[in-house]
Short mmCIF file of C-alpha atoms in Angstrom, two decimals:
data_model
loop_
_atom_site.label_atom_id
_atom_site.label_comp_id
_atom_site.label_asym_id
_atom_site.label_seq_id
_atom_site.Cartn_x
_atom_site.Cartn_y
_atom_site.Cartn_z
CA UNK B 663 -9.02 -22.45 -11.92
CA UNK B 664 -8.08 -21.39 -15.15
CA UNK B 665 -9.17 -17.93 -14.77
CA UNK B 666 -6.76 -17.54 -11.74
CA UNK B 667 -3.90 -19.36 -13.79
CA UNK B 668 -4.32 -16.67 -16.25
CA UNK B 669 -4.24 -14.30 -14.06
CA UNK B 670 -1.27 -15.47 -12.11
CA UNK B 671 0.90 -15.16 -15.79
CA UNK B 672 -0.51 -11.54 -16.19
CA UNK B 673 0.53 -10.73 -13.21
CA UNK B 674 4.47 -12.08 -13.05
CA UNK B 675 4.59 -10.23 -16.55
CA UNK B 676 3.49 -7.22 -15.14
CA UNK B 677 5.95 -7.51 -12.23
CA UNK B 678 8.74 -8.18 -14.76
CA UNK B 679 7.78 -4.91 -16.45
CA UNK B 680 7.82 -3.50 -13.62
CA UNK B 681 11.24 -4.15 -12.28
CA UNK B 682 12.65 -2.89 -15.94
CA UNK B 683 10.80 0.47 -14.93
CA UNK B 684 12.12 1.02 -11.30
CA UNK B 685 15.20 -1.16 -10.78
CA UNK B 686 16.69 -2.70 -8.04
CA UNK B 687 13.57 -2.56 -6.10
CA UNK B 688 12.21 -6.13 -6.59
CA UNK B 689 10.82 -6.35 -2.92
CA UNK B 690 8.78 -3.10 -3.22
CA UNK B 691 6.93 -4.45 -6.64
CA UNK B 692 6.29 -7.48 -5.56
CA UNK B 693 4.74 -6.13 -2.61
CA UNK B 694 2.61 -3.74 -4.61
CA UNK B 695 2.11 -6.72 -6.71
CA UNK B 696 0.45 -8.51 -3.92
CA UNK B 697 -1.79 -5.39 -2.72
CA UNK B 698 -3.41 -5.20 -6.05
CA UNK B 699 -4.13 -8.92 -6.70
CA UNK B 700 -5.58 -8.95 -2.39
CA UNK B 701 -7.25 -5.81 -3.48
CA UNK B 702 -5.70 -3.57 -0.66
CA UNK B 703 -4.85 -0.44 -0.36
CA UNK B 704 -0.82 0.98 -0.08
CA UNK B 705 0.69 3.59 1.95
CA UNK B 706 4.89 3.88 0.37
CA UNK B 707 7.20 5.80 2.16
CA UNK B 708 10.71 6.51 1.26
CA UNK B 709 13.82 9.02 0.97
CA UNK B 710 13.41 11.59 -1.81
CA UNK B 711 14.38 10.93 -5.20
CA UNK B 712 13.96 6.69 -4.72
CA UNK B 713 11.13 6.09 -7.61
CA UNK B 714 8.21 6.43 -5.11
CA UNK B 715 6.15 8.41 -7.61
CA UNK B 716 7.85 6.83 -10.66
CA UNK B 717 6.85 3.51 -9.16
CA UNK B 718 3.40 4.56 -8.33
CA UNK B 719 2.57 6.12 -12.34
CA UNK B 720 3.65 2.63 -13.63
CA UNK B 721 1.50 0.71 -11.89
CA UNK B 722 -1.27 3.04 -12.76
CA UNK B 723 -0.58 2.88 -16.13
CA UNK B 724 0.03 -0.50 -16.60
CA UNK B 725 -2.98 -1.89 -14.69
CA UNK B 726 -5.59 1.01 -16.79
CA UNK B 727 -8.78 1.26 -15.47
CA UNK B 728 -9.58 5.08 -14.61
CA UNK B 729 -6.91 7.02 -12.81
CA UNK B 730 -6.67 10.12 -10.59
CA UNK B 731 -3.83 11.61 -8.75
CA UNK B 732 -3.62 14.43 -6.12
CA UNK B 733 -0.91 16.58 -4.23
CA UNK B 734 -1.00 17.05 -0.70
CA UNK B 735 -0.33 20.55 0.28
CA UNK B 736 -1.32 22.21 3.59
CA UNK B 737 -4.01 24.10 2.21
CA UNK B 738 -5.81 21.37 0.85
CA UNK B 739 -9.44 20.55 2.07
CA UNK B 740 -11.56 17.57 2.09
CA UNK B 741 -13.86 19.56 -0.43
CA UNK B 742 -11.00 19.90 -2.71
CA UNK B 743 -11.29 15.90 -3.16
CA UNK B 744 -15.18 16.70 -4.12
CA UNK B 745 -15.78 19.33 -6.45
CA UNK B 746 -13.82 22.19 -7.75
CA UNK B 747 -15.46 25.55 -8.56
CA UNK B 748 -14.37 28.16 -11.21
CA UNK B 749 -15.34 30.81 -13.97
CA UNK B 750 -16.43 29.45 -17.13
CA UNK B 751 -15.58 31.31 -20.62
CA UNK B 752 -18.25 33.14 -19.88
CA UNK B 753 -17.24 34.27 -16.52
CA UNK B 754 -20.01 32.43 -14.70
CA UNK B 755 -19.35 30.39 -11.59
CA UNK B 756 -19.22 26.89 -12.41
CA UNK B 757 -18.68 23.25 -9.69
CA UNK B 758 -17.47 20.35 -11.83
CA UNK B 759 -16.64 16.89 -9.57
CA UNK B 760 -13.47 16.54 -7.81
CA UNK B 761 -10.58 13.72 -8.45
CA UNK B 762 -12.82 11.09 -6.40
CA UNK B 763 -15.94 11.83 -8.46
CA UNK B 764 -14.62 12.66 -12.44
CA UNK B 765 -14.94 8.82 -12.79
CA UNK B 766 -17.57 7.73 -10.62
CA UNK B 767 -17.99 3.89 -10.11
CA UNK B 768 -14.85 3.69 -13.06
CA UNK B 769 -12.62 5.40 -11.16
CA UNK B 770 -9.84 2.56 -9.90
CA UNK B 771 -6.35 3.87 -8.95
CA UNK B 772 -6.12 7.17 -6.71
CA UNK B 773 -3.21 8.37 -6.05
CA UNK B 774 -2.20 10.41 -3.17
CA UNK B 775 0.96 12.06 -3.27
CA UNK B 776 2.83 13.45 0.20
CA UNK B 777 -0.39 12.43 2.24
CA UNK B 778 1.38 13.59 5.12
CA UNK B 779 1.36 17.33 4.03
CA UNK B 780 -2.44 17.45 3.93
CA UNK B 781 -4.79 18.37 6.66
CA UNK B 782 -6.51 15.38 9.22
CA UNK B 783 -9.79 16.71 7.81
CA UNK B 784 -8.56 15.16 4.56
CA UNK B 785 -7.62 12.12 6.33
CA UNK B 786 -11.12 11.62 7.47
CA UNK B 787 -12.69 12.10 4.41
CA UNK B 788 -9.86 9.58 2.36
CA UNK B 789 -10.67 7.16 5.23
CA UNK B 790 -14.45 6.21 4.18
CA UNK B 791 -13.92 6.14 0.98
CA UNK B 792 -10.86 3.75 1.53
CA UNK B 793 -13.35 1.35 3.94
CA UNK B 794 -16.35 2.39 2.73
CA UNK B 795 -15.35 2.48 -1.39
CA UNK B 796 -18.03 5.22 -1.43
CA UNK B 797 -18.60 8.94 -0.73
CA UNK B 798 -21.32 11.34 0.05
CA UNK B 799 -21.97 14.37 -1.97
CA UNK B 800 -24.51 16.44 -3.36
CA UNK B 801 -27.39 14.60 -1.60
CA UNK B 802 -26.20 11.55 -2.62
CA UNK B 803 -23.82 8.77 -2.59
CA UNK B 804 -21.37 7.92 -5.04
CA UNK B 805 -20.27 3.84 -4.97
CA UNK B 806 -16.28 3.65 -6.03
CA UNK B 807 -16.27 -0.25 -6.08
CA UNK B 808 -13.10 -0.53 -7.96
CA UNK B 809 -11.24 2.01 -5.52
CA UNK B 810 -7.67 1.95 -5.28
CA UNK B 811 -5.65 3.91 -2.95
CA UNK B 812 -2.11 4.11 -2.95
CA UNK B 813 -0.09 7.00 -1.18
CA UNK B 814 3.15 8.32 -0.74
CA UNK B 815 5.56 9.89 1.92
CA UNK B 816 8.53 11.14 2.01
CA UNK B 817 10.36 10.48 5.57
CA UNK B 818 12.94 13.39 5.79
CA UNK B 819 11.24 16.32 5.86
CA UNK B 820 8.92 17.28 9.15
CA UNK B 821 7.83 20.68 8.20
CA UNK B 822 4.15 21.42 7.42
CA UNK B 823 3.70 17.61 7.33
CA UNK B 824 0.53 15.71 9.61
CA UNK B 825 1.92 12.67 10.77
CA UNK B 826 -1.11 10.14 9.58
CA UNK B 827 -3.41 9.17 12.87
CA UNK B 828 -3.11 5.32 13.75
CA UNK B 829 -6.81 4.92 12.57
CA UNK B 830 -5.56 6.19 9.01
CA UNK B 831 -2.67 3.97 9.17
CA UNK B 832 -5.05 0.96 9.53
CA UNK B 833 -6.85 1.15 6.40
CA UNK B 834 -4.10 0.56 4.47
CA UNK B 835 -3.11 -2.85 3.83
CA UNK B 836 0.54 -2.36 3.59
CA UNK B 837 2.84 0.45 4.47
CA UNK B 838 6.26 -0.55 1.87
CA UNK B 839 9.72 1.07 2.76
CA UNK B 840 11.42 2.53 -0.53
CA UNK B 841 15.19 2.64 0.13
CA UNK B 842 18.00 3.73 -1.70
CA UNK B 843 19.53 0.82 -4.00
CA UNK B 844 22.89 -0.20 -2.79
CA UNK B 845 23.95 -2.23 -5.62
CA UNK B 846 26.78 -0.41 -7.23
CA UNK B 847 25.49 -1.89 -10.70
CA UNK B 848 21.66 -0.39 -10.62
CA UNK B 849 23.56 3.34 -9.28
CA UNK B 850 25.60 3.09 -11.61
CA UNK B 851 22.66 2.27 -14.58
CA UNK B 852 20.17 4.69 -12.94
CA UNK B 853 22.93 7.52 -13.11
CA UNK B 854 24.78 6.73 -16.72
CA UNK B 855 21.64 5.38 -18.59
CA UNK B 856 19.95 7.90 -20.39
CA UNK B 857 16.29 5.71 -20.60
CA UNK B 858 16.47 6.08 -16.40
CA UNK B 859 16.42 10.15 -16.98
CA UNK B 860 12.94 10.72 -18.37
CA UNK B 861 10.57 9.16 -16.07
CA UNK B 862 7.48 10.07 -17.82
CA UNK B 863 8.53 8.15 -21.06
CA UNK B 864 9.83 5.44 -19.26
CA UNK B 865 6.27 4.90 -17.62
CA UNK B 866 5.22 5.70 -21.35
CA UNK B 867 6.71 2.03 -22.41
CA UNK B 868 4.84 0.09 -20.67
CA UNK B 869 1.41 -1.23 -21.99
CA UNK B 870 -1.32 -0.07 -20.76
CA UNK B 871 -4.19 -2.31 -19.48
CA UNK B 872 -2.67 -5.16 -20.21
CA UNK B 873 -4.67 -6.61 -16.84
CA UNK B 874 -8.32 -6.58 -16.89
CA UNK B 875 -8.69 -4.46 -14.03
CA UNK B 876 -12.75 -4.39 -13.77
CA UNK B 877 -12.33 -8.10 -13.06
CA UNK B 878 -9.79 -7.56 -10.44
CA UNK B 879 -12.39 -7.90 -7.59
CA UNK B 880 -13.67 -11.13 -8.69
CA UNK B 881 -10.16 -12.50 -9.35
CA UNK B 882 -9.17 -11.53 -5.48
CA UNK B 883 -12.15 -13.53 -4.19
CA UNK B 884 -11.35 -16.53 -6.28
CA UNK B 885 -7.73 -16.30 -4.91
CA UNK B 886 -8.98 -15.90 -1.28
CA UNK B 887 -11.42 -19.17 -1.84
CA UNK B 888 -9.06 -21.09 -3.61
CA UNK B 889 -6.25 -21.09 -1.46
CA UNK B 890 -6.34 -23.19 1.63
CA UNK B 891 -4.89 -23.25 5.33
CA UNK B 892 -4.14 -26.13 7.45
CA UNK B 893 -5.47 -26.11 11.35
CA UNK B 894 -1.45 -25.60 12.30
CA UNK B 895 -1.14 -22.69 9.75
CA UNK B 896 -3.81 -21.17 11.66
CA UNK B 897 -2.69 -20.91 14.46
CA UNK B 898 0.34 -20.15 13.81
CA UNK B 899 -0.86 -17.03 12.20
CA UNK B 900 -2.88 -16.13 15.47
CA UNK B 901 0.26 -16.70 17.30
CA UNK B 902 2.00 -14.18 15.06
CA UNK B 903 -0.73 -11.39 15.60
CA UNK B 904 -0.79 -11.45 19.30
CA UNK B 905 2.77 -11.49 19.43
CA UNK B 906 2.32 -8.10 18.36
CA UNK B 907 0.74 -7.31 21.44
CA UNK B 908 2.44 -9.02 23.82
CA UNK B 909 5.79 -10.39 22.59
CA UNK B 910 7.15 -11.07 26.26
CA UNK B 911 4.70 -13.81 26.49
CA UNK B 912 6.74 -15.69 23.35
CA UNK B 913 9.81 -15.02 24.99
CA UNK B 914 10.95 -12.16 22.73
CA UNK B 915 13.69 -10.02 24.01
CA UNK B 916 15.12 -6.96 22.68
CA UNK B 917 18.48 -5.37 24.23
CA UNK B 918 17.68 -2.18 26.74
CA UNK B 919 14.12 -2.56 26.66
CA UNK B 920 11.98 -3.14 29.34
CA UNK B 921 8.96 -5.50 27.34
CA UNK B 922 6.15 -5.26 29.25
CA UNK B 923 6.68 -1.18 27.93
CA UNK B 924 7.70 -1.62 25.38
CA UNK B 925 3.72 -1.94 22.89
CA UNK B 926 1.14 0.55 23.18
CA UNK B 927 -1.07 -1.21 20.90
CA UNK B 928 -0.38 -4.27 18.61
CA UNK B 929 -1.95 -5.09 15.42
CA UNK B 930 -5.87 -4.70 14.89
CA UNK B 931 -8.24 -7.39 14.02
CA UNK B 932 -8.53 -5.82 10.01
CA UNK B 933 -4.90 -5.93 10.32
CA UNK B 934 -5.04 -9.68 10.82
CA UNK B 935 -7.50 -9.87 7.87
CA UNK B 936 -5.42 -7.90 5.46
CA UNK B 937 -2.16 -10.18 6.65
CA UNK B 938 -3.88 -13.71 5.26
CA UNK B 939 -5.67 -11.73 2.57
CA UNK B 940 -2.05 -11.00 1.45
CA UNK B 941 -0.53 -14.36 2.24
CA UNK B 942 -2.67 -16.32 0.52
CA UNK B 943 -1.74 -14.06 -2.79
CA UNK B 944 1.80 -14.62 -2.19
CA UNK B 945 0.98 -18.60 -2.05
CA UNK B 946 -1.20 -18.10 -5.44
CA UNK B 947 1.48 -15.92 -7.45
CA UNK B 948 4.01 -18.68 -6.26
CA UNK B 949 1.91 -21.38 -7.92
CA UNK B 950 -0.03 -23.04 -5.07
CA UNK B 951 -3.20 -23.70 -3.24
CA UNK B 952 -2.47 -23.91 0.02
CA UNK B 953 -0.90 -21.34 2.47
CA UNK B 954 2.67 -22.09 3.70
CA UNK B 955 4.62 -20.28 6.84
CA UNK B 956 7.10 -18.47 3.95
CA UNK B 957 4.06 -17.36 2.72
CA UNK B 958 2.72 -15.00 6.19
CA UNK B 959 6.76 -14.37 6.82
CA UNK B 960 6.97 -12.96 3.99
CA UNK B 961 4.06 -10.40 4.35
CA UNK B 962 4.51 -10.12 7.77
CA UNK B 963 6.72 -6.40 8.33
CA UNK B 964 4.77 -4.85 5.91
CA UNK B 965 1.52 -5.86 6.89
CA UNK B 966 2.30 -5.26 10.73
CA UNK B 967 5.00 -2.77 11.52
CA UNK B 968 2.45 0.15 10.98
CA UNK B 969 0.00 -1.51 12.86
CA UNK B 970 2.34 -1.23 16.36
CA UNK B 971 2.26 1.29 18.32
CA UNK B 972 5.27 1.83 21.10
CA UNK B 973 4.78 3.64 24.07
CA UNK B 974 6.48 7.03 24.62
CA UNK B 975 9.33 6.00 26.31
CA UNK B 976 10.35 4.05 23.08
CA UNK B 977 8.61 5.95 20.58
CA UNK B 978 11.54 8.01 19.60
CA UNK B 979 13.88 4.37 18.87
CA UNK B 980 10.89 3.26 16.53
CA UNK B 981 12.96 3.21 13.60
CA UNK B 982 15.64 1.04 15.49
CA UNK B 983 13.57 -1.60 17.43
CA UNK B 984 10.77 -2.11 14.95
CA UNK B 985 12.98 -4.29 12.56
CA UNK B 986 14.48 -5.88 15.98
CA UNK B 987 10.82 -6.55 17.22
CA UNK B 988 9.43 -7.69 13.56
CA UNK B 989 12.76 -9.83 12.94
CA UNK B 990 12.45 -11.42 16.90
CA UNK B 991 8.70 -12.16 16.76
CA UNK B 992 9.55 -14.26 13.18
CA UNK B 993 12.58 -16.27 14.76
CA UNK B 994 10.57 -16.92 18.22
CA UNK B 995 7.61 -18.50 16.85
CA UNK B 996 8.10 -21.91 15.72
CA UNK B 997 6.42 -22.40 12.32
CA UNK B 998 4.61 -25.31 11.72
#
């Protein structure tokens, strides 16, 4: 108990530090705050220009632990993630690890930037070691226990980009929406404040490992077996996922859509999992032990828009009736 009390005041200091690094982004931390502490990985999409990256290097940075970081082009392969050959000084032919294996079991925050402009092969690969924490090479197999993953996307542009394949889309634990700030106060910092210009030594000011992030694993499974749920939280929670499948059956309505079209496929079963992983480290970082119904709203879009799938007759409105679907599911269901 007082490990995870310690933990809890690491945590909303590193959050704080946080929102002095990226402004006017509170929800998007603490979201980010929450995948770390449930030990899940992130998928953050966003216009260009919001902080994504910015974001991403601060977290890295403040958390420590071994870092890597990638950039997905089109002519990336799944080897490239492996090994990397080249000419030594002596103009021999050398293989040295890749970014997955240069740290080995150490290795704890991977970074992907613009996943969607590399190849499905790379997918596949990223996939195992996401579920797996481990990868095969060299006649062997390398254990990444302390794995990380966190990508990026950008959502304007559509050239040379692989839209990510629903089974990629499930191993991530959240998929956060990066907007542009419409406070006139934080435009008006981020354009006229000088410290906002030079991203690199802005991440610079933060201190690094200032969370004991080779403990992190054991922390999330105290969390998870500290915090409890009543009967009627459960099953209010169930009543949430399967909306996602069938939201007619809860009386959901949305305007011009026919509902028994509307879902292709609702949430998955891990998706579930990750959803009261999550919640119940939104009840701990808000002081308690047992699981309120603020606590699964509150996790709910990000944990489960990704996870639904419309059919192709509303595929192309996803961006309009998601947030419609999300917001009517949350209103429907009576919370306990």
């Amino acid at each position: 108990m007082t490990d995870l009390i310690t933990s809890r005041d690491q945590a909303l200091r590193f959050e704080h530090q946080l929102n002095q690094i990226v402004i006017g982004q509170t929800a998007a931390v603490r979201h980010l705050l929450l995948a770390v502490f449930a030990r899940g990985h992130v998928l953050l999409e966003g216009n260009v220009g919001v902080g994504k990256t910015t974001l991403l290097r601060a977290i890295a940075h403040g958390l420590g632990g071994d870092y890597q970081r990638i950039e997905g082009t089109i002519d990336l392969m799944p080897a490239d993630l492996i090994y990397y050959t080249y000419l030594d000084a002596s103009g021999k032919p050398r293989v040295d690890p890749g970014p997955l294996l240069s740290h080995r079991e150490r290795l704890a925050t991977f970074f992907f930037n613009e996943i969607n402009r590399a190849r499905p092969q790379v997918h596949s690969l990223l996939l195992r070691a996401m579920a797996e924490r481990s990868v095969g090479a060299f006649n062997q197999t390398y254990h990444l226990p302390h794995l990380q993953v966190f990508a990026d996307r950008n959502r304007v542009e559509r050239e040379e980009t692989f839209e990510l394949p629903a089974a990629a889309k499930d191993r991530f634990m959240f998929e956060i929406s990066l907007d542009t700030p419409t406070d006139g106060a934080v435009l008006q910092e981020l354009m006229f404040n000088p410290r906002y210009h030079d991203t690199g030594r802005l991440v610079q000011e933060m201190v690094s490992g200032q969370i004991a992030y080779y403990q992190l694993n054991d922390v999330a499974a105290s969390i998870q077996a500290h915090i409890h749920s009543s009967d009627k939280l459960k099953a209010y929670a169930l009543a949430l996922w399967q909306a996602s499948h069938n939201p007619a059956k809860f009386g959901i309505r949305l305007a011009d859509v026919d509902m028994a079209e509307l879902i292709q496929a609702g949430a998955s079963p891990r998706g579930m999992s990750f959803f009261l992983r999550a919640a119940k480290t939104r009840a701990w970082l808000e002081g308690r032990d047992n699981l309120l119904p603020e606590d699964l709203q509150a996790v709910y879009a990000v944990t489960m828009a990704h996870r639904i799938f419309f059919s192709p007759l509303y595929a192309y409105r996803k961006d309009e009736l998601m947030p419609q679907l999300i917001q009517g599911i949350l209103a429907q269901i009576a919370a306990p």
